Amino acid sequence: MLLHDSAVDRVRALSWADLRRIRSDPAQLIVMMVLPIGMMAFLTPANRAQLRLTGYFDATGIEQSGPGTIVLFAFFITTLLGASFFREHEWGTWDRLRAAPVRAVEVILGKSFPSVLFSVFQLTFLWLVAFTLWDLHSKGSTWLLVPLTASLAVATWGFGIALVSLCRTIDQLAIMAQVGSLAIGGLAGTITPRDTLPAWARALSPYTPQYWALKGYQDVILHGAGFADIVKPCLILLAVGVAGGLVALFKFRLNHSKVGRS
């Protein structure tokens, strides 16, 4: 499979192999598409009351539950990314991959592409749901959500590939990816408006990438922000992605032993 002339061919071969595996068992992908929609429906009424109490008197609630849920579930893509690496160890095929003429960076890129592709699809789909099913209205240009969403996808990839490089077992990755994403996402204000959080949480939230993604989205939707206003959130999210990539560059090794099952 990997006996190709160029690095591009080897990356493509790895990507296609994982895409076929995902297509054969799409249950996890379906859940990650359906759960956010249910969460939007559950949170929108409560968020409507909370937003109106904080001064957004014409808010319907989707202005918070839409971007909040999208940002929260964006980071759950880490589990899909992690599975693409750890399943090789579970199935005993990692040694065969190591024996192939492929470099570590090619493995990272090849096995990351399907997850990044799904991340972009998931984020786009959920925005379409928010705009159509809940009739979300944005005071700013909706096109500004595109660079923010692209930057968010890069940040989630960086977060995920760093965990893949640092975690030895699939359980470690699952706990850090799922529980960590939920806790940090809540701290950033993805579940309830940040203005309603305790003072200590509001003080810590700017140190999370979720905060900057949500801030960029809500600046556009609630405040009519322009391009100049989303530059900082985009740069911070891209920096998170680059930082995660650097962690992988220095820590990911093909000869590292991983545990792919509990």
Short mmCIF file of C-alpha atoms in Angstrom, two decimals:
data_model
loop_
_atom_site.label_atom_id
_atom_site.label_comp_id
_atom_site.label_asym_id
_atom_site.label_seq_id
_atom_site.Cartn_x
_atom_site.Cartn_y
_atom_site.Cartn_z
CA MET A 1 0.00 0.00 0.00
CA LEU A 2 2.80 2.40 0.85
CA LEU A 3 5.31 1.49 -1.84
CA HIS A 4 4.88 4.76 -3.73
CA ASP A 5 7.41 7.08 -5.31
CA SER A 6 6.53 10.30 -3.52
CA ALA A 7 5.56 11.50 -0.07
CA VAL A 8 2.27 12.77 -1.49
CA ASP A 9 1.40 9.28 -2.72
CA ARG A 10 2.21 7.75 0.67
CA VAL A 11 0.13 10.34 2.52
CA ARG A 12 -2.75 9.76 0.11
CA ALA A 13 -2.55 5.99 0.60
CA LEU A 14 -2.71 6.35 4.38
CA SER A 15 -5.65 8.75 4.12
CA TRP A 16 -7.63 6.51 1.81
CA ALA A 17 -7.10 3.53 4.09
CA ASP A 18 -8.53 5.43 7.07
CA LEU A 19 -11.37 6.90 5.02
CA ARG A 20 -12.43 3.38 4.03
CA ARG A 21 -12.38 2.29 7.67
CA ILE A 22 -14.48 5.28 8.74
CA ARG A 23 -16.97 4.64 5.92
CA SER A 24 -17.35 1.01 6.99
CA ASP A 25 -18.35 2.04 10.55
CA PRO A 26 -19.87 5.55 10.48
CA ALA A 27 -21.71 5.26 13.83
CA GLN A 28 -19.30 7.55 15.68
CA LEU A 29 -19.57 10.19 12.99
CA ILE A 30 -23.36 10.06 13.04
CA VAL A 31 -23.43 10.48 16.81
CA MET A 32 -21.13 13.50 16.58
CA MET A 33 -23.54 15.07 14.09
CA VAL A 34 -26.77 14.28 15.94
CA LEU A 35 -25.78 15.01 19.55
CA PRO A 36 -24.90 18.68 18.92
CA ILE A 37 -28.31 19.24 17.31
CA GLY A 38 -30.03 17.78 20.35
CA MET A 39 -27.91 19.93 22.63
CA MET A 40 -28.83 23.07 20.67
CA ALA A 41 -32.51 22.21 21.09
CA PHE A 42 -32.04 21.61 24.82
CA LEU A 43 -30.02 24.76 25.54
CA THR A 44 -31.71 27.33 23.30
CA PRO A 45 -34.68 28.15 25.61
CA ALA A 46 -32.45 28.60 28.65
CA ASN A 47 -29.91 30.60 26.67
CA ARG A 48 -32.68 32.90 25.43
CA ALA A 49 -33.53 33.90 28.99
CA GLN A 50 -29.87 34.27 29.97
CA LEU A 51 -29.01 36.43 26.96
CA ARG A 52 -32.00 38.70 27.53
CA LEU A 53 -31.03 39.14 31.17
CA THR A 54 -27.57 40.29 30.04
CA GLY A 55 -28.92 42.95 27.68
CA TYR A 56 -29.60 41.14 24.39
CA PHE A 57 -33.34 41.77 24.49
CA ASP A 58 -34.11 40.46 20.99
CA ALA A 59 -32.06 37.26 21.40
CA THR A 60 -33.71 33.93 20.63
CA GLY A 61 -31.08 31.82 22.42
CA ILE A 62 -29.55 30.22 19.34
CA GLU A 63 -26.97 33.05 19.30
CA GLN A 64 -25.42 31.29 22.32
CA SER A 65 -26.44 27.65 21.93
CA GLY A 66 -25.48 27.54 18.24
CA PRO A 67 -21.85 28.69 18.34
CA GLY A 68 -21.41 27.35 21.88
CA THR A 69 -22.41 23.83 20.93
CA ILE A 70 -20.41 23.98 17.71
CA VAL A 71 -17.24 25.02 19.54
CA LEU A 72 -17.79 22.46 22.30
CA PHE A 73 -18.27 19.50 19.96
CA ALA A 74 -15.53 20.62 17.57
CA PHE A 75 -12.93 19.44 20.07
CA PHE A 76 -14.52 16.00 20.38
CA ILE A 77 -13.10 15.23 16.94
CA THR A 78 -9.92 14.45 18.87
CA THR A 79 -11.31 11.02 19.72
CA LEU A 80 -11.72 10.19 16.03
CA LEU A 81 -8.18 11.35 15.31
CA GLY A 82 -6.81 9.36 18.22
CA ALA A 83 -8.65 6.21 17.15
CA SER A 84 -7.02 6.34 13.72
CA PHE A 85 -3.62 5.94 15.38
CA PHE A 86 -4.43 3.72 18.36
CA ARG A 87 -6.46 1.18 16.37
CA GLU A 88 -3.23 0.29 14.51
CA HIS A 89 -1.72 -0.76 17.83
CA GLU A 90 -4.91 -2.58 18.85
CA TRP A 91 -4.98 -4.55 15.59
CA GLY A 92 -1.24 -5.26 15.68
CA THR A 93 -0.63 -3.52 12.35
CA TRP A 94 1.58 -0.70 13.66
CA ASP A 95 4.79 -2.73 13.22
CA ARG A 96 3.88 -3.34 9.60
CA LEU A 97 3.40 0.40 9.18
CA ARG A 98 6.80 1.06 10.77
CA ALA A 99 8.43 -1.40 8.38
CA ALA A 100 7.04 0.45 5.36
CA PRO A 101 9.11 3.20 3.68
CA VAL A 102 7.17 6.00 5.34
CA ARG A 103 8.28 8.84 7.61
CA ALA A 104 6.63 9.93 10.85
CA VAL A 105 5.47 13.24 9.38
CA GLU A 106 3.81 11.36 6.51
CA VAL A 107 1.97 9.13 8.99
CA ILE A 108 0.79 12.21 10.91
CA LEU A 109 -0.47 13.94 7.77
CA GLY A 110 -2.00 10.85 6.20
CA LYS A 111 -3.87 9.71 9.28
CA SER A 112 -4.91 13.26 10.21
CA PHE A 113 -6.52 14.18 6.91
CA PRO A 114 -9.75 12.12 7.31
CA SER A 115 -10.38 13.61 10.76
CA VAL A 116 -9.73 17.15 9.55
CA LEU A 117 -12.02 16.54 6.58
CA PHE A 118 -14.80 15.34 8.85
CA SER A 119 -14.20 18.25 11.24
CA VAL A 120 -14.77 20.75 8.43
CA PHE A 121 -17.88 18.85 7.30
CA GLN A 122 -19.24 18.64 10.87
CA LEU A 123 -18.73 22.35 11.54
CA THR A 124 -20.26 23.37 8.21
CA PHE A 125 -23.26 21.09 8.70
CA LEU A 126 -23.95 22.38 12.23
CA TRP A 127 -23.81 25.99 11.08
CA LEU A 128 -26.29 25.20 8.34
CA VAL A 129 -28.56 23.59 10.94
CA ALA A 130 -28.33 26.63 13.20
CA PHE A 131 -29.14 29.03 10.36
CA THR A 132 -31.95 26.99 8.82
CA LEU A 133 -33.61 25.02 11.62
CA TRP A 134 -33.36 27.77 14.26
CA ASP A 135 -33.30 30.74 11.89
CA LEU A 136 -30.11 32.19 13.38
CA HIS A 137 -29.60 35.83 12.43
CA SER A 138 -26.16 37.43 12.39
CA LYS A 139 -25.57 41.16 12.72
CA GLY A 140 -22.23 40.75 10.95
CA SER A 141 -21.38 39.11 7.64
CA THR A 142 -21.83 35.35 7.80
CA TRP A 143 -18.80 35.00 5.53
CA LEU A 144 -16.65 36.00 8.52
CA LEU A 145 -17.61 32.71 10.13
CA VAL A 146 -15.63 30.90 7.42
CA PRO A 147 -12.08 31.94 8.50
CA LEU A 148 -13.08 31.46 12.13
CA THR A 149 -14.32 27.95 11.41
CA ALA A 150 -11.21 27.08 9.41
CA SER A 151 -9.02 28.34 12.26
CA LEU A 152 -11.07 26.32 14.75
CA ALA A 153 -10.54 23.17 12.68
CA VAL A 154 -6.78 23.79 12.74
CA ALA A 155 -6.87 24.30 16.52
CA THR A 156 -8.79 21.06 17.10
CA TRP A 157 -6.31 19.18 14.93
CA GLY A 158 -3.39 20.62 16.90
CA PHE A 159 -5.04 19.70 20.20
CA GLY A 160 -5.72 16.19 18.96
CA ILE A 161 -2.35 15.42 17.42
CA ALA A 162 -0.59 16.68 20.54
CA LEU A 163 -2.62 14.25 22.65
CA VAL A 164 -1.87 11.41 20.23
CA SER A 165 1.83 12.16 20.61
CA LEU A 166 1.80 12.46 24.40
CA CYS A 167 -0.69 9.78 25.48
CA ARG A 168 0.42 6.17 25.76
CA THR A 169 -3.02 4.55 25.98
CA ILE A 170 -6.36 5.10 24.29
CA ASP A 171 -7.94 5.55 27.74
CA GLN A 172 -5.62 8.44 28.53
CA LEU A 173 -6.49 10.11 25.26
CA ALA A 174 -10.24 9.52 25.67
CA ILE A 175 -10.31 11.03 29.16
CA MET A 176 -8.25 14.06 28.21
CA ALA A 177 -10.11 14.60 24.94
CA GLN A 178 -13.66 14.14 26.16
CA VAL A 179 -13.62 15.18 29.81
CA GLY A 180 -11.02 17.87 29.12
CA SER A 181 -12.94 19.28 26.16
CA LEU A 182 -16.18 19.35 28.15
CA ALA A 183 -14.62 20.99 31.21
CA ILE A 184 -12.59 23.54 29.28
CA GLY A 185 -15.48 24.21 26.94
CA GLY A 186 -17.76 24.91 29.88
CA LEU A 187 -15.13 27.18 31.37
CA ALA A 188 -15.00 29.11 28.10
CA GLY A 189 -18.74 29.74 28.11
CA THR A 190 -19.87 27.28 25.44
CA ILE A 191 -22.72 25.85 27.54
CA THR A 192 -23.94 28.97 29.31
CA PRO A 193 -23.11 32.62 28.49
CA ARG A 194 -19.78 33.67 29.91
CA ASP A 195 -21.38 36.61 31.71
CA THR A 196 -23.28 34.15 33.90
CA LEU A 197 -20.15 32.23 34.97
CA PRO A 198 -18.41 32.77 38.34
CA ALA A 199 -15.72 35.44 38.42
CA TRP A 200 -12.90 32.88 38.66
CA ALA A 201 -14.18 31.11 35.53
CA ARG A 202 -14.41 34.39 33.60
CA ALA A 203 -10.83 35.14 34.60
CA LEU A 204 -9.55 31.78 33.34
CA SER A 205 -11.61 31.48 30.16
CA PRO A 206 -9.35 33.68 27.94
CA TYR A 207 -6.62 31.07 28.38
CA THR A 208 -8.65 28.50 26.45
CA PRO A 209 -8.90 28.20 22.65
CA GLN A 210 -12.65 27.60 22.98
CA TYR A 211 -13.06 31.07 24.44
CA TRP A 212 -11.45 32.70 21.42
CA ALA A 213 -13.45 30.67 18.94
CA LEU A 214 -16.69 31.50 20.73
CA LYS A 215 -15.71 35.15 21.13
CA GLY A 216 -15.04 35.47 17.42
CA TYR A 217 -18.34 33.86 16.51
CA GLN A 218 -20.39 35.92 18.94
CA ASP A 219 -18.64 39.17 18.06
CA VAL A 220 -19.87 38.62 14.50
CA ILE A 221 -23.34 37.30 15.37
CA LEU A 222 -24.27 39.52 18.32
CA HIS A 223 -22.17 42.65 17.77
CA GLY A 224 -21.78 42.86 13.99
CA ALA A 225 -17.98 42.67 14.12
CA GLY A 226 -15.91 43.14 10.98
CA PHE A 227 -12.87 41.34 9.61
CA ALA A 228 -10.40 43.31 11.73
CA ASP A 229 -12.20 42.13 14.88
CA ILE A 230 -11.79 38.42 14.11
CA VAL A 231 -8.09 38.56 13.23
CA LYS A 232 -6.95 38.06 16.83
CA PRO A 233 -9.23 35.06 17.51
CA CYS A 234 -8.17 33.47 14.23
CA LEU A 235 -4.47 33.97 14.96
CA ILE A 236 -4.80 32.51 18.46
CA LEU A 237 -6.63 29.45 17.13
CA LEU A 238 -4.05 28.97 14.40
CA ALA A 239 -1.30 29.31 17.02
CA VAL A 240 -2.92 26.50 19.02
CA GLY A 241 -2.86 24.33 15.90
CA VAL A 242 0.79 25.17 15.18
CA ALA A 243 1.74 24.49 18.81
CA GLY A 244 0.09 21.08 18.64
CA GLY A 245 1.86 20.35 15.38
CA LEU A 246 5.20 21.24 16.97
CA VAL A 247 4.49 18.93 19.90
CA ALA A 248 3.86 16.13 17.41
CA LEU A 249 6.97 17.01 15.43
CA PHE A 250 9.19 16.64 18.50
CA LYS A 251 7.33 13.93 20.44
CA PHE A 252 5.69 11.61 17.89
CA ARG A 253 7.84 8.58 17.07
CA LEU A 254 6.98 5.51 15.04
CA ASN A 255 8.79 3.28 17.57
CA HIS A 256 6.73 4.47 20.55
CA SER A 257 4.66 1.72 22.13
CA LYS A 258 0.94 2.50 22.47
CA VAL A 259 -1.93 0.60 24.07
CA GLY A 260 -4.93 0.56 21.78
CA ARG A 261 -7.51 -1.02 24.09
CA SER A 262 -8.42 -1.02 27.79
#
